[in-house]
PDB file of C-alpha atoms in Angstrom:
ATOM      1  CA  GLU Q 138      96.723 175.471 -78.853  1.00  0.00           C
ATOM      2  CA  PRO Q 139      99.840 173.366 -79.469  1.00  0.00           C
ATOM      3  CA  GLU Q 140      99.269 169.570 -79.437  1.00  0.00           C
ATOM      4  CA  VAL Q 141     101.071 166.309 -79.867  1.00  0.00           C
ATOM      5  CA  THR Q 142     100.262 164.611 -83.143  1.00  0.00           C
ATOM      6  CA  GLN Q 143     100.754 160.969 -84.093  1.00  0.00           C
ATOM      7  CA  THR Q 144     100.705 159.071 -87.386  1.00  0.00           C
ATOM      8  CA  PRO Q 145      99.249 156.811 -88.525  1.00  0.00           C
ATOM      9  CA  SER Q 146      96.094 156.619 -86.460  1.00  0.00           C
ATOM     10  CA  HIS Q 147      95.790 152.913 -87.199  1.00  0.00           C
ATOM     11  CA  GLN Q 148      98.506 150.536 -88.418  1.00  0.00           C
ATOM     12  CA  VAL Q 149      97.924 146.967 -89.367  1.00  0.00           C
ATOM     13  CA  THR Q 150     100.906 144.691 -89.844  1.00  0.00           C
ATOM     14  CA  GLN Q 151     101.807 141.059 -90.142  1.00  0.00           C
ATOM     15  CA  MET Q 152     103.630 139.258 -87.310  1.00  0.00           C
ATOM     16  CA  GLY Q 153     107.362 139.565 -87.739  1.00  0.00           C
ATOM     17  CA  GLN Q 154     107.245 142.807 -89.696  1.00  0.00           C
ATOM     18  CA  GLU Q 155     108.883 146.059 -88.584  1.00  0.00           C
ATOM     19  CA  VAL Q 156     106.744 149.036 -87.866  1.00  0.00           C
ATOM     20  CA  ILE Q 157     107.594 152.677 -87.147  1.00  0.00           C
ATOM     21  CA  LEU Q 158     105.159 154.796 -85.201  1.00  0.00           C
ATOM     22  CA  ARG Q 159     105.604 158.561 -85.608  1.00  0.00           C
ATOM     23  CA  CYS Q 160     105.004 161.448 -83.260  1.00  0.00           C
ATOM     24  CA  VAL Q 161     105.465 165.186 -83.505  1.00  0.00           C
ATOM     25  CA  PRO Q 162     105.854 166.531 -79.966  1.00  0.00           C
ATOM     26  CA  ILE Q 163     104.974 170.085 -78.931  1.00  0.00           C
ATOM     27  CA  SER Q 164     107.653 172.262 -80.482  1.00  0.00           C
ATOM     28  CA  ASN Q 165     109.445 173.678 -77.421  1.00  0.00           C
ATOM     29  CA  HIS Q 166     109.263 170.528 -75.338  1.00  0.00           C
ATOM     30  CA  LEU Q 167     112.386 168.673 -74.317  1.00  0.00           C
ATOM     31  CA  TYR Q 168     111.203 165.369 -72.817  1.00  0.00           C
ATOM     32  CA  PHE Q 169     109.503 162.718 -74.884  1.00  0.00           C
ATOM     33  CA  TYR Q 170     107.729 159.525 -73.918  1.00  0.00           C
ATOM     34  CA  TRP Q 171     106.037 156.471 -75.315  1.00  0.00           C
ATOM     35  CA  TYR Q 172     103.283 154.619 -73.449  1.00  0.00           C
ATOM     36  CA  ARG Q 173     101.099 151.761 -74.641  1.00  0.00           C
ATOM     37  CA  GLN Q 174      97.638 150.516 -73.708  1.00  0.00           C
ATOM     38  CA  ILE Q 175      96.639 146.982 -74.541  1.00  0.00           C
ATOM     39  CA  LEU Q 176      92.891 146.758 -74.981  1.00  0.00           C
ATOM     40  CA  GLY Q 177      91.117 146.654 -71.601  1.00  0.00           C
ATOM     41  CA  GLN Q 178      94.348 147.166 -69.676  1.00  0.00           C
ATOM     42  CA  LYS Q 179      96.228 150.026 -68.115  1.00  0.00           C
ATOM     43  CA  VAL Q 180      98.303 152.657 -69.865  1.00  0.00           C
ATOM     44  CA  GLU Q 181     101.887 151.451 -69.357  1.00  0.00           C
ATOM     45  CA  PHE Q 182     105.132 153.430 -69.562  1.00  0.00           C
ATOM     46  CA  LEU Q 183     107.632 152.281 -72.174  1.00  0.00           C
ATOM     47  CA  VAL Q 184     110.391 154.816 -72.446  1.00  0.00           C
ATOM     48  CA  SER Q 185     111.419 158.392 -71.797  1.00  0.00           C
ATOM     49  CA  PHE Q 186     113.883 160.337 -74.013  1.00  0.00           C
ATOM     50  CA  TYR Q 187     115.858 163.494 -73.394  1.00  0.00           C
ATOM     51  CA  ASN Q 188     118.804 165.164 -75.092  1.00  0.00           C
ATOM     52  CA  ASN Q 189     118.991 162.417 -77.760  1.00  0.00           C
ATOM     53  CA  GLU Q 190     119.184 159.526 -75.339  1.00  0.00           C
ATOM     54  CA  ILE Q 191     116.934 157.265 -73.344  1.00  0.00           C
ATOM     55  CA  SER Q 192     116.373 158.569 -69.768  1.00  0.00           C
ATOM     56  CA  GLU Q 193     114.347 155.567 -68.463  1.00  0.00           C
ATOM     57  CA  LYS Q 194     112.828 152.459 -69.906  1.00  0.00           C
ATOM     58  CA  SER Q 195     110.494 149.844 -68.589  1.00  0.00           C
ATOM     59  CA  GLU Q 196     110.813 146.037 -68.677  1.00  0.00           C
ATOM     60  CA  ILE Q 197     108.498 146.061 -71.634  1.00  0.00           C
ATOM     61  CA  PHE Q 198     110.965 148.080 -73.677  1.00  0.00           C
ATOM     62  CA  ASP Q 199     113.220 145.223 -74.747  1.00  0.00           C
ATOM     63  CA  ASP Q 200     115.653 144.870 -77.676  1.00  0.00           C
ATOM     64  CA  GLN Q 201     112.779 144.768 -80.147  1.00  0.00           C
ATOM     65  CA  PHE Q 202     112.015 148.397 -79.436  1.00  0.00           C
ATOM     66  CA  SER Q 203     113.983 151.501 -80.270  1.00  0.00           C
ATOM     67  CA  VAL Q 204     113.325 155.231 -80.270  1.00  0.00           C
ATOM     68  CA  GLU Q 205     114.806 157.972 -82.305  1.00  0.00           C
ATOM     69  CA  ARG Q 206     114.477 161.689 -82.840  1.00  0.00           C
ATOM     70  CA  PRO Q 207     115.641 161.799 -86.479  1.00  0.00           C
ATOM     71  CA  ASP Q 208     115.192 165.512 -86.902  1.00  0.00           C
ATOM     72  CA  GLY Q 209     114.104 168.572 -84.909  1.00  0.00           C
ATOM     73  CA  SER Q 210     110.418 167.709 -84.928  1.00  0.00           C
ATOM     74  CA  ASN Q 211     109.761 163.928 -85.131  1.00  0.00           C
ATOM     75  CA  PHE Q 212     110.037 161.325 -82.438  1.00  0.00           C
ATOM     76  CA  THR Q 213     109.663 157.663 -83.536  1.00  0.00           C
ATOM     77  CA  LEU Q 214     109.119 154.289 -81.966  1.00  0.00           C
ATOM     78  CA  LYS Q 215     110.319 151.266 -83.944  1.00  0.00           C
ATOM     79  CA  ILE Q 216     109.319 147.716 -83.261  1.00  0.00           C
ATOM     80  CA  ARG Q 217     111.711 145.487 -85.175  1.00  0.00           C
ATOM     81  CA  SER Q 218     109.813 142.198 -85.366  1.00  0.00           C
ATOM     82  CA  THR Q 219     106.257 142.561 -84.227  1.00  0.00           C
ATOM     83  CA  LYS Q 220     104.497 139.975 -82.135  1.00  0.00           C
ATOM     84  CA  LEU Q 221     100.748 139.419 -81.677  1.00  0.00           C
ATOM     85  CA  GLU Q 222     101.086 140.726 -78.109  1.00  0.00           C
ATOM     86  CA  ASP Q 223     102.363 144.056 -79.414  1.00  0.00           C
ATOM     87  CA  SER Q 224      98.811 144.882 -80.551  1.00  0.00           C
ATOM     88  CA  ALA Q 225      97.902 147.919 -78.500  1.00  0.00           C
ATOM     89  CA  MET Q 226      97.259 151.662 -78.619  1.00  0.00           C
ATOM     90  CA  TYR Q 227     100.597 153.516 -78.482  1.00  0.00           C
ATOM     91  CA  PHE Q 228     100.629 157.003 -77.048  1.00  0.00           C
ATOM     92  CA  CYS Q 229     103.353 159.544 -77.490  1.00  0.00           C
ATOM     93  CA  ALA Q 230     103.718 162.332 -74.877  1.00  0.00           C
ATOM     94  CA  SER Q 231     105.950 165.314 -74.403  1.00  0.00           C
ATOM     95  CA  SER Q 232     106.727 167.714 -71.607  1.00  0.00           C
ATOM     96  CA  GLY Q 233     108.564 170.978 -71.235  1.00  0.00           C
ATOM     97  CA  ARG Q 234     111.560 172.360 -69.497  1.00  0.00           C
ATOM     98  CA  GLY Q 235     110.380 172.435 -65.924  1.00  0.00           C
ATOM     99  CA  ILE Q 236     111.552 170.238 -63.096  1.00  0.00           C
ATOM    100  CA  LEU Q 237     109.038 168.113 -61.276  1.00  0.00           C
ATOM    101  CA  LEU Q 238     108.747 169.823 -57.909  1.00  0.00           C
ATOM    102  CA  HIS Q 239     105.819 170.552 -55.757  1.00  0.00           C
ATOM    103  CA  VAL Q 240     105.959 174.194 -56.634  1.00  0.00           C
ATOM    104  CA  PHE Q 241     106.200 173.620 -60.320  1.00  0.00           C
ATOM    105  CA  TYR Q 242     104.701 170.858 -62.315  1.00  0.00           C
ATOM    106  CA  ASN Q 243     105.799 169.661 -65.712  1.00  0.00           C
ATOM    107  CA  GLU Q 244     102.733 168.266 -67.409  1.00  0.00           C
ATOM    108  CA  GLN Q 245     102.961 165.478 -69.970  1.00  0.00           C
ATOM    109  CA  PHE Q 246     100.829 166.206 -73.020  1.00  0.00           C
ATOM    110  CA  PHE Q 247      99.563 163.123 -74.827  1.00  0.00           C
ATOM    111  CA  GLY Q 248      98.860 162.537 -78.486  1.00  0.00           C
ATOM    112  CA  PRO Q 249      95.772 160.816 -79.758  1.00  0.00           C
ATOM    113  CA  GLY Q 250      97.510 157.468 -80.138  1.00  0.00           C
ATOM    114  CA  THR Q 251      98.265 154.984 -82.883  1.00  0.00           C
ATOM    115  CA  ARG Q 252      96.352 151.760 -82.803  1.00  0.00           C
ATOM    116  CA  LEU Q 253      98.644 148.893 -83.847  1.00  0.00           C
ATOM    117  CA  THR Q 254      97.103 145.652 -84.915  1.00  0.00           C
ATOM    118  CA  VAL Q 255      99.454 142.691 -85.412  1.00  0.00           C
ATOM    119  CA  LEU Q 256      97.914 139.832 -87.419  1.00  0.00           C
TER     120      LEU Q 256
ATOM    121  CA  GLN F 256      99.990 143.281 -55.354  1.00  0.00           C
ATOM    122  CA  LYS F 257      99.287 145.596 -58.282  1.00  0.00           C
ATOM    123  CA  GLU F 258     100.879 149.012 -57.939  1.00  0.00           C
ATOM    124  CA  VAL F 259      97.761 151.057 -58.704  1.00  0.00           C
ATOM    125  CA  GLU F 260      94.233 149.748 -58.393  1.00  0.00           C
ATOM    126  CA  GLN F 261      91.194 151.529 -59.823  1.00  0.00           C
ATOM    127  CA  ASP F 262      87.667 150.243 -60.209  1.00  0.00           C
ATOM    128  CA  PRO F 263      87.057 150.207 -63.974  1.00  0.00           C
ATOM    129  CA  GLY F 264      83.274 150.695 -63.598  1.00  0.00           C
ATOM    130  CA  PRO F 265      81.428 151.512 -65.711  1.00  0.00           C
ATOM    131  CA  LEU F 266      79.790 154.153 -63.576  1.00  0.00           C
ATOM    132  CA  SER F 267      76.498 155.731 -64.660  1.00  0.00           C
ATOM    133  CA  VAL F 268      75.025 158.705 -62.826  1.00  0.00           C
ATOM    134  CA  PRO F 269      72.248 161.275 -63.493  1.00  0.00           C
ATOM    135  CA  GLU F 270      73.153 164.823 -64.455  1.00  0.00           C
ATOM    136  CA  GLY F 271      73.817 166.918 -61.335  1.00  0.00           C
ATOM    137  CA  ALA F 272      75.006 164.013 -59.189  1.00  0.00           C
ATOM    138  CA  ILE F 273      78.212 164.026 -57.209  1.00  0.00           C
ATOM    139  CA  VAL F 274      80.728 161.553 -58.591  1.00  0.00           C
ATOM    140  CA  SER F 275      83.403 159.914 -56.535  1.00  0.00           C
ATOM    141  CA  LEU F 276      86.337 158.141 -58.217  1.00  0.00           C
ATOM    142  CA  ASN F 277      89.037 156.364 -56.291  1.00  0.00           C
ATOM    143  CA  CYS F 278      92.412 154.671 -56.594  1.00  0.00           C
ATOM    144  CA  THR F 279      94.575 152.792 -54.158  1.00  0.00           C
ATOM    145  CA  TYR F 280      98.310 152.248 -54.511  1.00  0.00           C
ATOM    146  CA  SER F 281     101.000 150.237 -52.917  1.00  0.00           C
ATOM    147  CA  ASN F 282     104.254 152.156 -53.711  1.00  0.00           C
ATOM    148  CA  SER F 283     105.012 154.547 -50.864  1.00  0.00           C
ATOM    149  CA  ALA F 284     107.540 156.352 -53.064  1.00  0.00           C
ATOM    150  CA  PHE F 285     104.727 157.954 -55.097  1.00  0.00           C
ATOM    151  CA  GLN F 286     104.518 161.658 -54.254  1.00  0.00           C
ATOM    152  CA  TYR F 287     102.701 163.187 -57.234  1.00  0.00           C
ATOM    153  CA  PHE F 288      99.134 162.211 -57.974  1.00  0.00           C
ATOM    154  CA  MET F 289      97.222 163.024 -61.089  1.00  0.00           C
ATOM    155  CA  TRP F 290      93.869 162.534 -62.645  1.00  0.00           C
ATOM    156  CA  TYR F 291      93.620 162.297 -66.397  1.00  0.00           C
ATOM    157  CA  ARG F 292      90.463 162.417 -68.471  1.00  0.00           C
ATOM    158  CA  GLN F 293      90.276 160.470 -71.700  1.00  0.00           C
ATOM    159  CA  TYR F 294      87.569 160.918 -74.281  1.00  0.00           C
ATOM    160  CA  SER F 295      86.889 158.271 -76.868  1.00  0.00           C
ATOM    161  CA  ARG F 296      89.626 158.083 -79.513  1.00  0.00           C
ATOM    162  CA  LYS F 297      91.753 160.687 -77.751  1.00  0.00           C
ATOM    163  CA  GLY F 298      94.835 160.588 -75.593  1.00  0.00           C
ATOM    164  CA  PRO F 299      94.719 161.224 -71.812  1.00  0.00           C
ATOM    165  CA  GLU F 300      94.424 164.833 -70.816  1.00  0.00           C
ATOM    166  CA  LEU F 301      95.587 166.130 -67.422  1.00  0.00           C
ATOM    167  CA  LEU F 302      92.671 167.215 -65.234  1.00  0.00           C
ATOM    168  CA  MET F 303      94.269 167.801 -61.847  1.00  0.00           C
ATOM    169  CA  TYR F 304      97.352 167.047 -59.913  1.00  0.00           C
ATOM    170  CA  THR F 305      98.334 167.109 -56.242  1.00  0.00           C
ATOM    171  CA  TYR F 306     101.612 166.829 -54.447  1.00  0.00           C
ATOM    172  CA  SER F 307     101.723 164.705 -51.340  1.00  0.00           C
ATOM    173  CA  SER F 308      98.691 164.550 -49.010  1.00  0.00           C
ATOM    174  CA  GLY F 309      95.796 167.001 -48.953  1.00  0.00           C
ATOM    175  CA  ASN F 310      92.976 168.452 -51.009  1.00  0.00           C
ATOM    176  CA  LYS F 311      92.945 170.495 -54.130  1.00  0.00           C
ATOM    177  CA  GLU F 312      89.919 172.143 -55.682  1.00  0.00           C
ATOM    178  CA  ASP F 313      89.402 173.402 -59.223  1.00  0.00           C
ATOM    179  CA  GLY F 314      85.890 174.448 -60.104  1.00  0.00           C
ATOM    180  CA  ARG F 315      83.578 171.426 -59.820  1.00  0.00           C
ATOM    181  CA  PHE F 316      86.543 169.062 -59.292  1.00  0.00           C
ATOM    182  CA  THR F 317      88.250 168.184 -55.986  1.00  0.00           C
ATOM    183  CA  ALA F 318      91.239 165.864 -55.713  1.00  0.00           C
ATOM    184  CA  GLN F 319      92.138 164.284 -52.379  1.00  0.00           C
ATOM    185  CA  VAL F 320      95.263 162.360 -51.381  1.00  0.00           C
ATOM    186  CA  ASP F 321      95.610 160.310 -48.183  1.00  0.00           C
ATOM    187  CA  LYS F 322      99.186 159.026 -48.235  1.00  0.00           C
ATOM    188  CA  SER F 323      98.726 157.260 -44.885  1.00  0.00           C
ATOM    189  CA  SER F 324      96.007 155.091 -46.431  1.00  0.00           C
ATOM    190  CA  LYS F 325      97.565 155.137 -49.922  1.00  0.00           C
ATOM    191  CA  TYR F 326      94.233 156.284 -51.294  1.00  0.00           C
ATOM    192  CA  ILE F 327      93.387 159.048 -53.737  1.00  0.00           C
ATOM    193  CA  SER F 328      90.014 160.401 -54.838  1.00  0.00           C
ATOM    194  CA  LEU F 329      88.472 162.665 -57.413  1.00  0.00           C
ATOM    195  CA  PHE F 330      85.086 164.229 -56.730  1.00  0.00           C
ATOM    196  CA  ILE F 331      83.011 165.832 -59.431  1.00  0.00           C
ATOM    197  CA  ARG F 332      80.217 168.072 -58.225  1.00  0.00           C
ATOM    198  CA  ASP F 333      77.129 168.930 -60.372  1.00  0.00           C
ATOM    199  CA  SER F 334      78.154 166.360 -62.978  1.00  0.00           C
ATOM    200  CA  GLN F 335      77.436 167.225 -66.611  1.00  0.00           C
ATOM    201  CA  PRO F 336      76.947 165.003 -69.667  1.00  0.00           C
ATOM    202  CA  SER F 337      80.157 166.510 -71.009  1.00  0.00           C
ATOM    203  CA  ASP F 338      81.998 164.891 -68.053  1.00  0.00           C
ATOM    204  CA  SER F 339      81.234 161.517 -69.647  1.00  0.00           C
ATOM    205  CA  ALA F 340      84.709 160.015 -70.223  1.00  0.00           C
ATOM    206  CA  THR F 341      87.209 157.557 -68.837  1.00  0.00           C
ATOM    207  CA  TYR F 342      89.012 158.930 -65.749  1.00  0.00           C
ATOM    208  CA  LEU F 343      92.535 157.624 -65.147  1.00  0.00           C
ATOM    209  CA  CYS F 344      94.476 158.079 -61.917  1.00  0.00           C
ATOM    210  CA  ALA F 345      98.232 158.317 -62.367  1.00  0.00           C
ATOM    211  CA  MET F 346     101.153 158.786 -60.054  1.00  0.00           C
ATOM    212  CA  THR F 347     104.913 159.128 -60.017  1.00  0.00           C
ATOM    213  CA  SER F 348     107.752 159.417 -57.574  1.00  0.00           C
ATOM    214  CA  HIS F 349     110.246 162.307 -57.401  1.00  0.00           C
ATOM    215  CA  ARG F 350     113.764 162.056 -58.690  1.00  0.00           C
ATOM    216  CA  SER F 351     115.776 165.068 -57.520  1.00  0.00           C
ATOM    217  CA  GLY F 352     116.580 167.385 -60.415  1.00  0.00           C
ATOM    218  CA  ALA F 353     114.982 165.172 -63.002  1.00  0.00           C
ATOM    219  CA  GLY F 354     112.894 166.753 -65.726  1.00  0.00           C
ATOM    220  CA  SER F 355     111.449 163.497 -67.050  1.00  0.00           C
ATOM    221  CA  TYR F 356     109.320 161.089 -65.060  1.00  0.00           C
ATOM    222  CA  GLN F 357     107.311 157.975 -65.728  1.00  0.00           C
ATOM    223  CA  LEU F 358     103.657 157.784 -64.904  1.00  0.00           C
ATOM    224  CA  THR F 359     102.024 154.689 -63.370  1.00  0.00           C
ATOM    225  CA  PHE F 360      98.335 154.596 -64.288  1.00  0.00           C
ATOM    226  CA  GLY F 361      95.259 152.931 -62.867  1.00  0.00           C
ATOM    227  CA  LYS F 362      93.020 151.039 -65.255  1.00  0.00           C
ATOM    228  CA  GLY F 363      90.576 153.955 -65.651  1.00  0.00           C
ATOM    229  CA  THR F 364      86.904 154.311 -64.656  1.00  0.00           C
ATOM    230  CA  LYS F 365      84.392 154.864 -67.462  1.00  0.00           C
ATOM    231  CA  LEU F 366      81.884 157.431 -66.415  1.00  0.00           C
ATOM    232  CA  SER F 367      78.572 158.173 -68.102  1.00  0.00           C
ATOM    233  CA  VAL F 368      76.487 161.236 -66.963  1.00  0.00           C
ATOM    234  CA  ILE F 369      72.961 160.789 -68.143  1.00  0.00           C
ATOM    235  CA  PRO F 370      70.925 163.936 -68.950  1.00  0.00           C
TER     236      PRO F 370
END
């Protein structure tokens, strides 16, 4: 069964360093997402991406964050200068071609996450 | 007021019990309501979804939405140890013609089903 994969599973970095989190979405999916979950808190939407551009982004997704689909398979999240408060689990998700209507639902499939620890 | 509220538990029940999980929300624009299950060290996995108000049943699972009260529920009948996981409610509003959508999650309820 196709699945979303993420690497690395755990990333430790020093404050101020740049990190790139990598995701391989399901191959025929068109919509890509990043969410994060700070320990003990809710899963929060960061950004959605379609047709090589950002569709929506949350207030969390500031200038320190960027996303890219560098080739036909990878989807990356870059944090330019990490802060302590960026420590969280980062989930990538992807969904297919369908339109979100009550007669057809376009499920988001989540990867296993990358745990980012900023020291 | 937080957009989606969910009692984080933990909730511990004996095998075979009926489990009731609930979320309340404040944003009346939400129209799609989902329940995700998350096992340890895994990403969330969609369990059920409903559109607008009403009930939906899938095997031992029943999802209910009451939009007038802004309240959603997930019932698990004949609970099994394999149901032990964190259950997250999630919801989203509809943007006409849009293929992508952002999910707003509850905090998740950790459920343990004891054999």
